[in-house]
XYZ file of C-alpha atoms in Angstrom:
608
model
C 16.768 61.230 -36.100
C 20.030 59.294 -36.660
C 19.149 55.699 -35.668
C 19.686 52.239 -36.891
C 16.689 50.361 -37.918
C 15.764 47.340 -35.906
C 15.227 44.760 -38.802
C 14.684 41.098 -37.686
C 13.895 38.163 -39.488
C 10.956 36.681 -38.361
C 10.048 33.109 -39.268
C 13.473 32.740 -40.798
C 14.154 30.788 -43.802
C 16.554 27.539 -43.007
C 19.341 29.433 -46.225
C 19.272 32.021 -43.867
C 20.333 30.490 -40.771
C 22.792 31.942 -38.427
C 25.999 29.611 -38.006
C 24.829 29.269 -33.978
C 21.467 27.483 -35.949
C 23.454 25.315 -38.419
C 25.882 23.974 -35.407
C 22.866 23.041 -33.377
C 21.705 20.984 -36.398
C 24.686 19.796 -37.559
C 24.872 18.574 -34.121
C 21.759 16.398 -33.695
C 21.619 16.972 -30.263
C 23.317 18.623 -27.767
C 25.919 16.135 -27.718
C 27.878 16.749 -30.331
C 31.424 16.593 -29.538
C 31.546 17.890 -26.151
C 31.910 14.364 -24.333
C 35.457 13.968 -26.815
C 36.435 17.835 -26.575
C 36.313 17.753 -22.736
C 37.989 14.575 -22.541
C 40.543 16.657 -25.097
C 44.122 17.254 -22.315
C 45.861 19.157 -25.233
C 44.004 22.392 -24.656
C 42.164 24.244 -21.698
C 39.323 25.694 -24.002
C 37.075 24.344 -26.511
C 36.259 24.560 -30.166
C 34.045 27.491 -31.002
C 31.020 24.902 -31.838
C 31.345 22.612 -28.989
C 31.450 25.861 -26.418
C 27.912 26.563 -27.992
C 26.493 23.449 -27.256
C 27.821 23.219 -23.847
C 25.773 26.153 -22.304
C 22.585 23.802 -22.512
C 24.557 21.746 -20.427
C 24.683 24.563 -17.919
C 28.644 25.353 -18.973
C 30.535 28.458 -20.175
C 33.497 28.779 -21.333
C 35.535 32.061 -19.123
C 39.088 33.204 -18.646
C 40.731 34.868 -15.883
C 39.808 38.569 -16.771
C 43.027 39.875 -14.588
C 45.441 38.242 -17.076
C 43.735 39.055 -19.599
C 46.264 42.129 -20.919
C 48.892 39.615 -20.840
C 47.467 38.115 -24.290
C 48.002 34.218 -22.440
C 44.177 33.396 -21.104
C 43.862 31.397 -17.951
C 41.039 29.400 -19.158
C 38.391 28.604 -16.942
C 34.487 27.263 -16.331
C 31.600 27.981 -14.747
C 28.928 25.699 -14.119
C 25.379 26.629 -13.244
C 22.721 24.584 -11.767
C 19.208 24.381 -12.869
C 16.901 25.114 -9.760
C 13.185 25.635 -10.358
C 11.734 27.487 -8.015
C 15.095 28.568 -5.863
C 14.694 24.691 -4.480
C 14.204 23.258 -1.669
C 17.889 21.758 -1.374
C 18.031 18.955 1.714
C 21.011 18.570 3.738
C 22.910 15.840 1.499
C 22.297 18.101 -1.362
C 23.621 21.124 -0.234
C 26.722 19.255 1.295
C 27.236 18.304 -1.986
C 27.894 22.034 -2.971
C 29.763 22.424 -0.144
C 32.097 19.721 -1.211
C 32.393 20.545 -4.439
C 32.976 24.385 -3.648
C 36.126 23.461 -1.509
C 37.528 20.968 -4.185
C 36.911 22.811 -7.330
C 36.225 26.293 -7.308
C 39.028 28.264 -5.619
C 40.231 31.273 -6.727
C 43.686 32.973 -7.282
C 43.345 33.889 -3.225
C 42.812 30.234 -2.571
C 39.376 30.949 -1.394
C 35.820 28.708 -2.439
C 33.068 30.008 -2.927
C 29.054 29.264 -3.882
C 27.682 31.873 -5.665
C 23.675 32.021 -5.574
C 21.754 34.552 -8.292
C 18.848 36.399 -9.132
C 17.437 33.798 -11.147
C 17.512 31.166 -7.871
C 20.235 29.514 -9.207
C 23.771 27.903 -7.830
C 27.077 28.953 -9.728
C 30.517 27.697 -9.307
C 33.412 29.583 -10.769
C 36.889 28.796 -11.375
C 36.255 25.479 -12.149
C 39.426 23.527 -14.613
C 38.341 22.024 -17.322
C 39.709 18.172 -16.255
C 37.362 18.868 -13.432
C 33.748 19.634 -14.958
C 33.058 16.094 -16.429
C 33.134 14.848 -12.681
C 31.376 18.473 -10.961
C 28.117 18.072 -13.491
C 28.018 13.857 -12.875
C 28.211 14.413 -9.024
C 25.571 17.335 -9.076
C 23.375 15.454 -11.774
C 23.586 11.942 -9.658
C 22.565 14.173 -6.562
C 18.998 15.209 -8.322
C 20.719 18.615 -9.419
C 20.923 19.108 -12.913
C 22.911 21.785 -14.695
C 21.271 20.873 -17.851
C 19.188 24.419 -19.110
C 21.349 26.283 -16.851
C 22.650 28.381 -19.840
C 21.818 27.805 -23.784
C 19.198 28.288 -26.371
C 16.087 27.130 -23.762
C 14.214 27.350 -21.401
C 16.666 28.594 -18.154
C 15.731 28.406 -14.612
C 12.168 28.668 -14.294
C 11.346 31.534 -11.655
C 8.615 31.284 -8.187
C 8.512 33.019 -4.582
C 10.338 30.485 -1.941
C 8.000 30.976 0.430
C 5.440 29.713 -1.699
C 6.690 26.764 -0.931
C 4.268 26.605 1.992
C 1.400 28.850 0.583
C -2.179 27.746 1.502
C -3.231 30.160 -1.365
C -1.776 28.600 -4.285
C 1.617 27.215 -4.764
C 3.100 29.113 -7.527
C 6.197 27.980 -6.560
C 5.189 23.950 -7.045
C 4.160 25.540 -10.229
C 8.171 26.732 -11.137
C 9.009 23.226 -10.626
C 6.184 21.670 -12.607
C 7.625 24.059 -15.488
C 11.564 23.501 -15.216
C 10.494 19.743 -15.560
C 7.924 20.316 -18.654
C 10.607 22.423 -20.292
C 13.585 20.881 -19.464
C 15.645 19.124 -22.357
C 15.873 16.260 -23.446
C 17.885 14.168 -20.449
C 19.396 11.243 -22.758
C 22.238 13.355 -24.798
C 23.324 15.134 -21.546
C 22.983 11.402 -19.485
C 25.677 9.592 -22.795
C 27.583 12.896 -22.607
C 28.359 12.979 -18.670
C 27.943 9.300 -18.079
C 25.433 9.735 -15.483
C 23.889 6.676 -13.784
C 19.967 6.779 -15.636
C 19.026 5.278 -12.379
C 19.930 8.271 -10.321
C 18.982 11.221 -12.220
C 15.771 13.863 -12.641
C 13.870 12.821 -14.944
C 10.827 14.425 -16.329
C 7.463 13.002 -17.778
C 5.569 14.649 -20.378
C 7.675 17.377 -22.159
C 8.075 20.431 -24.613
C 9.021 19.444 -27.969
C 12.262 21.638 -28.524
C 13.618 19.757 -32.193
C 16.821 19.844 -33.342
C 17.860 23.513 -33.920
C 16.038 23.869 -30.100
C 14.707 27.586 -29.526
C 15.897 30.732 -30.880
C 17.673 32.103 -27.976
C 17.262 31.662 -24.085
C 13.881 31.990 -22.869
C 13.399 32.953 -19.210
C 9.952 32.122 -17.170
C 8.967 33.560 -13.601
C 6.040 33.228 -11.190
C 4.655 36.152 -9.071
C 2.529 34.926 -6.057
C 0.100 35.443 -3.370
C 0.399 35.757 0.536
C -1.699 36.499 3.406
C -1.050 39.436 5.763
C -1.419 38.760 9.783
C -5.240 40.064 9.065
C -5.700 37.098 6.518
C -5.888 39.904 3.645
C -4.236 38.929 0.079
C -1.513 40.619 -1.508
C 0.186 39.717 -4.501
C 4.320 39.552 -4.619
C 6.507 39.956 -7.701
C 9.776 38.621 -6.187
C 10.736 37.365 -8.858
C 9.994 40.549 -10.813
C 7.919 38.333 -13.832
C 7.387 41.542 -16.245
C 11.088 41.572 -16.680
C 10.902 37.716 -18.193
C 10.094 36.371 -22.146
C 7.042 35.028 -20.120
C 5.756 35.985 -17.044
C 2.837 34.197 -14.863
C 0.663 36.343 -11.888
C -2.062 34.565 -10.007
C -4.771 36.692 -10.174
C -6.937 37.973 -7.322
C -10.771 38.295 -6.568
C -13.103 39.073 -3.371
C -9.706 38.376 -1.311
C -9.522 34.925 -2.803
C -7.227 33.108 -5.250
C -9.249 33.411 -8.642
C -8.029 30.554 -9.746
C -6.620 31.793 -12.845
C -3.138 33.525 -13.923
C -2.549 36.485 -16.410
C -0.065 35.569 -18.871
C 2.505 38.554 -19.908
C 4.920 37.710 -22.656
C 7.284 39.679 -24.297
C 9.856 41.176 -21.010
C 13.687 40.942 -21.226
C 16.303 43.463 -19.983
C 19.172 42.719 -22.521
C 20.396 44.678 -24.287
C 23.436 44.845 -27.412
C 25.691 47.849 -27.401
C 25.903 49.898 -31.485
C 22.478 47.458 -31.955
C 19.058 48.590 -32.069
C 17.923 46.621 -28.694
C 16.088 47.559 -25.707
C 15.031 46.558 -21.896
C 11.487 46.223 -21.517
C 8.562 44.757 -19.304
C 6.530 42.028 -20.909
C 2.899 42.924 -21.759
C -0.704 41.324 -20.912
C -1.546 38.423 -23.058
C -4.285 36.572 -21.696
C -6.107 34.972 -18.379
C -6.236 31.508 -18.540
C -7.307 29.066 -15.749
C -5.445 26.590 -13.868
C -5.911 23.584 -15.727
C -5.119 25.284 -19.237
C -2.045 27.455 -17.843
C 0.099 24.669 -18.732
C -0.725 23.747 -22.255
C -1.082 27.957 -22.894
C 2.416 28.211 -21.936
C 3.588 25.644 -24.157
C 1.795 27.218 -27.234
C 3.073 30.865 -26.087
C 7.038 29.191 -26.311
C 6.178 27.417 -29.541
C 5.465 30.688 -31.700
C 7.881 32.505 -30.568
C 10.417 29.132 -31.431
C 8.339 29.023 -35.398
C 8.431 33.384 -35.609
C 11.237 34.260 -33.309
C 14.735 35.681 -35.694
C 17.003 32.566 -36.033
C 19.318 34.741 -38.601
C 20.390 37.604 -36.300
C 20.884 36.504 -32.712
C 20.675 39.965 -31.278
C 16.768 40.317 -32.187
C 15.861 36.873 -31.609
C 14.580 37.368 -27.976
C 10.500 37.129 -28.329
C 10.583 40.619 -26.990
C 11.197 41.660 -30.779
C 8.498 39.451 -32.201
C 5.777 41.423 -29.993
C 7.456 44.644 -30.123
C 6.899 44.450 -34.097
C 4.164 42.417 -34.361
C 2.161 43.461 -31.549
C 1.004 41.371 -28.679
C -2.359 41.044 -29.882
C -0.784 38.947 -33.070
C 0.729 37.290 -30.801
C -2.417 36.387 -28.962
C -3.897 35.191 -32.050
C -1.097 32.946 -32.974
C -1.034 31.392 -29.567
C -5.117 30.758 -30.258
C -4.388 29.002 -33.543
C -2.073 26.218 -32.247
C -4.616 25.829 -28.742
C -7.591 25.735 -31.221
C -9.977 28.301 -28.730
C -10.157 31.952 -27.902
C -8.004 33.272 -25.146
C -9.784 35.434 -22.396
C -8.417 39.059 -22.452
C -6.278 40.121 -20.114
C -6.561 42.869 -16.997
C -4.226 46.014 -18.297
C -4.150 47.139 -14.841
C -3.700 44.245 -12.798
C -1.311 44.528 -10.341
C 1.280 41.687 -10.610
C 2.696 43.490 -6.774
C 5.844 44.499 -4.969
C 9.167 42.748 -5.094
C 9.240 41.120 -1.321
C 12.662 40.628 -0.319
C 11.931 37.805 2.375
C 14.315 38.672 4.727
C 14.298 37.341 8.579
C 11.199 35.227 9.991
C 8.816 33.825 8.280
C 5.612 31.439 8.932
C 5.354 29.240 7.544
C 1.433 28.695 7.076
C 0.187 27.177 10.045
C 2.343 24.644 10.574
C 4.115 25.900 13.708
C 7.514 25.997 11.806
C 9.672 28.813 10.942
C 11.612 30.080 7.403
C 14.476 32.405 8.243
C 15.835 34.552 5.297
C 18.943 35.354 5.027
C 20.524 38.729 2.769
C 23.823 37.286 1.232
C 25.397 40.579 -0.342
C 25.960 39.805 -4.582
C 25.040 36.550 -3.900
C 28.525 35.492 -2.658
C 28.354 32.362 0.079
C 32.489 32.755 0.663
C 34.875 33.339 4.094
C 37.366 35.873 4.466
C 34.775 38.790 3.469
C 33.923 41.877 5.315
C 30.313 40.353 5.823
C 31.663 37.227 7.927
C 32.104 34.011 7.375
C 29.254 33.254 5.588
C 30.707 29.883 4.187
C 31.158 28.186 7.001
C 28.231 29.352 8.558
C 25.926 28.411 6.131
C 27.743 24.999 6.271
C 26.963 24.957 10.090
C 23.260 25.291 10.020
C 22.483 23.136 7.409
C 24.949 20.387 9.534
C 22.712 21.555 12.560
C 19.813 22.316 12.335
C 17.001 20.270 10.832
C 16.464 23.112 7.476
C 16.324 22.643 4.372
C 17.352 25.586 1.735
C 16.105 28.112 -0.991
C 17.213 30.450 -2.937
C 15.251 33.943 -3.504
C 15.142 36.172 -6.470
C 17.401 38.280 -4.915
C 19.914 36.216 -4.493
C 19.182 35.393 -1.232
C 18.909 32.293 1.005
C 15.966 30.995 2.739
C 16.372 28.092 5.515
C 13.331 25.735 5.995
C 11.427 24.390 8.527
C 12.452 25.556 12.068
C 10.396 24.881 15.405
C 9.706 27.056 17.176
C 12.403 26.311 20.031
C 15.364 26.413 17.826
C 14.923 30.640 16.884
C 17.161 31.648 19.527
C 19.535 29.435 18.689
C 19.605 30.203 14.907
C 19.890 33.247 15.958
C 22.737 33.166 17.961
C 24.620 31.115 15.349
C 23.890 33.707 13.109
C 25.787 36.075 14.831
C 28.501 33.651 16.001
C 29.638 33.640 12.082
C 29.786 37.694 11.968
C 26.208 37.528 9.800
C 24.047 41.118 9.576
C 27.643 43.202 10.011
C 29.975 44.707 7.368
C 33.170 45.941 8.324
C 31.373 45.828 11.736
C 28.577 48.055 10.779
C 24.873 46.531 10.858
C 23.326 46.487 6.872
C 21.759 49.732 6.249
C 18.597 49.374 4.395
C 19.965 50.264 0.820
C 22.077 48.003 1.121
C 19.897 44.873 1.878
C 17.994 46.733 -0.613
C 20.212 46.378 -3.454
C 22.708 43.886 -5.417
C 24.525 43.609 -8.456
C 25.966 40.673 -11.232
C 29.224 39.059 -11.262
C 30.925 41.454 -13.721
C 34.845 40.762 -13.171
C 36.687 38.527 -12.641
C 34.826 35.510 -14.120
C 32.136 36.900 -16.433
C 33.602 37.271 -19.911
C 30.904 39.679 -21.269
C 31.038 42.162 -19.147
C 33.634 45.317 -19.205
C 34.166 45.942 -15.231
C 33.359 44.995 -12.063
C 29.564 45.133 -10.876
C 29.691 42.115 -7.582
C 33.489 44.103 -6.333
C 31.993 47.474 -7.028
C 28.400 47.042 -5.630
C 29.802 47.210 -1.619
C 32.219 49.931 -2.294
C 29.267 52.305 -3.810
C 26.647 51.721 -0.752
C 29.713 51.710 1.406
C 30.052 55.767 -0.041
C 26.065 56.231 -0.192
C 26.145 54.915 3.618
C 28.654 57.373 4.454
C 26.871 60.233 2.441
C 23.754 59.469 4.770
C 21.970 57.919 2.723
C 21.963 54.060 4.544
C 18.640 54.492 5.825
C 16.600 55.101 2.661
C 13.914 52.390 0.952
C 15.456 52.260 -2.219
C 17.573 50.180 -4.190
C 20.744 50.090 -6.234
C 21.564 47.538 -9.327
C 24.871 46.944 -10.824
C 25.917 44.755 -14.257
C 29.489 44.964 -15.627
C 27.354 44.895 -19.112
C 24.208 45.684 -21.090
C 22.804 42.296 -20.840
C 22.085 43.478 -17.761
C 21.928 40.298 -15.675
C 20.602 41.562 -12.603
C 18.163 43.868 -13.846
C 19.264 46.825 -12.510
C 17.005 49.113 -14.427
C 14.007 47.782 -12.907
C 15.817 49.443 -9.858
C 16.108 53.106 -8.118
C 19.218 53.993 -9.576
C 20.367 50.855 -12.513
C 24.145 51.085 -13.325
C 25.446 49.049 -16.666
C 29.078 48.640 -17.718
C 29.910 50.394 -20.241
C 33.831 50.427 -20.279
C 36.319 49.496 -17.748
C 35.623 50.952 -14.572
C 32.628 52.937 -16.420
C 29.043 53.138 -16.219
C 25.758 53.865 -17.817
C 22.696 55.447 -15.211
C 19.292 54.231 -15.611
C 16.090 55.734 -14.164
C 12.606 56.014 -13.505
C 12.835 52.309 -12.181
C 11.859 52.073 -8.490
C 12.675 49.639 -4.963
C 9.506 48.053 -5.310
C 10.626 47.039 -9.091
C 7.116 47.735 -10.638
C 8.671 49.616 -13.062
C 10.991 49.619 -16.080
C 13.649 52.334 -15.799
C 15.246 53.879 -18.726
C 18.350 55.304 -20.383
C 18.857 59.432 -19.994
C 17.382 59.802 -22.878
C 17.700 63.864 -24.880
C 14.294 65.704 -25.765
C 15.117 65.160 -29.216
C 15.833 61.722 -28.891
C 19.399 61.682 -30.832
C 21.452 61.204 -27.695
C 21.935 59.816 -24.066
C 23.559 61.262 -20.993
C 25.496 59.723 -18.040
C 26.323 56.965 -20.397
C 29.757 56.726 -19.150
C 30.260 57.777 -15.771
C 34.061 57.013 -14.340
C 33.285 54.748 -11.054
C 34.796 57.262 -9.007
C 31.865 59.823 -9.821
C 29.193 57.564 -8.973
C 28.425 57.692 -5.833
C 28.576 62.011 -6.210
C 25.911 61.889 -9.174
C 23.772 59.464 -6.319
C 23.982 62.132 -4.218
C 22.944 64.919 -6.247
C 19.632 63.228 -7.166
C 19.222 62.169 -3.536
C 19.336 65.598 -2.579
C 17.396 66.844 -5.214
C 14.557 64.204 -4.362
C 14.785 65.190 -0.767
C 14.854 69.031 -1.461
C 11.389 68.314 -3.906
C 9.708 65.011 -3.308
C 5.917 65.355 -2.498
C 4.824 63.483 0.836
C 6.123 60.309 0.881
C 7.190 59.890 -2.627
C 9.706 57.598 -3.162
C 12.694 58.160 -5.328
C 11.095 56.339 -8.675
C 7.886 58.231 -8.333
C 9.658 61.814 -7.980
C 11.720 60.809 -11.319
C 8.490 59.619 -12.917
C 6.800 62.824 -12.211
C 9.533 65.335 -13.177
C 9.972 63.698 -16.544
C 13.591 62.825 -17.808
C 13.945 66.036 -19.118
C 14.421 67.659 -15.630
C 16.377 65.450 -14.149
C 18.768 66.339 -16.982
C 18.665 70.180 -16.718
C 19.203 69.831 -13.070
C 22.620 67.810 -13.222
C 23.254 70.164 -16.252
C 23.183 72.865 -13.857
C 24.574 71.526 -10.877
C 28.641 72.678 -11.034
C 29.119 68.944 -9.247
C 27.771 67.190 -12.774
C 28.187 69.911 -14.852
C 31.494 68.489 -16.559
C 29.698 64.824 -17.498
C 26.173 66.249 -18.886
C 28.373 68.483 -21.951
C 28.533 64.958 -23.986
C 25.727 62.772 -25.621
C 26.468 59.837 -27.467
C 24.167 58.619 -30.395
C 21.191 56.541 -29.287
C 21.226 53.704 -31.469
C 20.292 50.976 -29.038
C 17.049 52.417 -28.926
C 14.600 50.471 -30.822
C 11.748 52.353 -32.430
């Protein structure tokens, strides 16, 4: 077996710090030279030092990928709003978001858009450098901070949006509480963007970041509990919390919320080609009661802050600490900080299935309703095959007494609709063309699938994802697979921002118009998908499928499932029962896919 070793430098001594760590320390805070560099009109990009710091302000420097081949970069910016728990946002806030999108986010075809993400953020693309300061300031003074949108800090804390009106446990409120607690210091942010301090969202007690912040980004998510029509409680993992650095799951006992949460540590989906890395689920750390939850989460983050690699950024995520040191060791380190023994976790606790929250949802006992709108790949835009979504959202927010939330699946939730407005609301959805793509109703497969942004605006991606996903679903619908309750996730690179490997079929960009296939995930996101590793461990199959052959490969796999599945066995369960070697053998033996199965590539991205 010829694999590169994974050798993180835990508890890194300062003399081994990476250039990114030294940059943070030299800057003294996230302010650095950010204000001066954005005021510099002599260049459209930023210095490397400022670009790194700007991420903590929610700003990514990008360029128009369509012009990449010319060698003359057209620099653009992406801004990301942190919205813990996905909201809610009121009419005034949404109006500001809509206004910013119309003024500053026009793509080369003249289309403005708003992008919802599967971390419940909002992103703006195609912003010019000169407009970044006014956009950040305008948002902040409307209580919509871009702080913590990117960078070496906690990212947007996720929580189920319908928990906002739960009478069982409000984990959405917990997501917002943690979003405030783990927010970066607000003073440098106010200073850089000249924000009116009286208008900004300010936290109370907060986490101590220190000069060089965290080792890398740190993602937190809350699962939730709902009640069915018979009053039985069930777990909902719409936020896919096991894919996070730290996931929090409320515990059900005797059909009641047990007033305890189970904490998981060490998840993460990002990988790096050519480096030993991995996508994995978090492991159960401990159970804690509600009164001690926040301080235990604080301790978890402090262990990572102290021990995580600060020399090699590829191994700086907490999943590598857990992988190398073990979850028992990590629990002991947390206990040292807390000064108490933690209750051991239940390794068999089910965090629940991924629920999509589409359609009408009763808001507890209030008599009010929420409506979940499917948004293909989170892109709110007009002039698309999906109707005039952008105009529709603006109309709904202006006409109805609703608030707005973002789901963990890049969809939208409109809250607080009274019973007598439901018919009119549905009629208005249809008026703007909602529910149809090219005149055909949305299929089940389409509504359960999704993609990251990919090209043209992501600097890291190799290929299309947001643009490819609808095209792929179109092809699979034509082949007769639209009604299956399965999912496809696509990302343009191995960072895997959409979490594709937790879906039935995960597609990860590996080159321009090339995709790696990952299997063993599931539509309900309960399982971590894997690359198609050979039996001897020395290679990966289907690491570079041509774009035009992806539907062909999935069609073969679906036919294999249809012909051989046990009663009511979904695709992911079927794959896990057979095992990867049987799937590889089938694809090798099928004349349609034989040529794709000839060559394997070194499995150097797998961590032993």
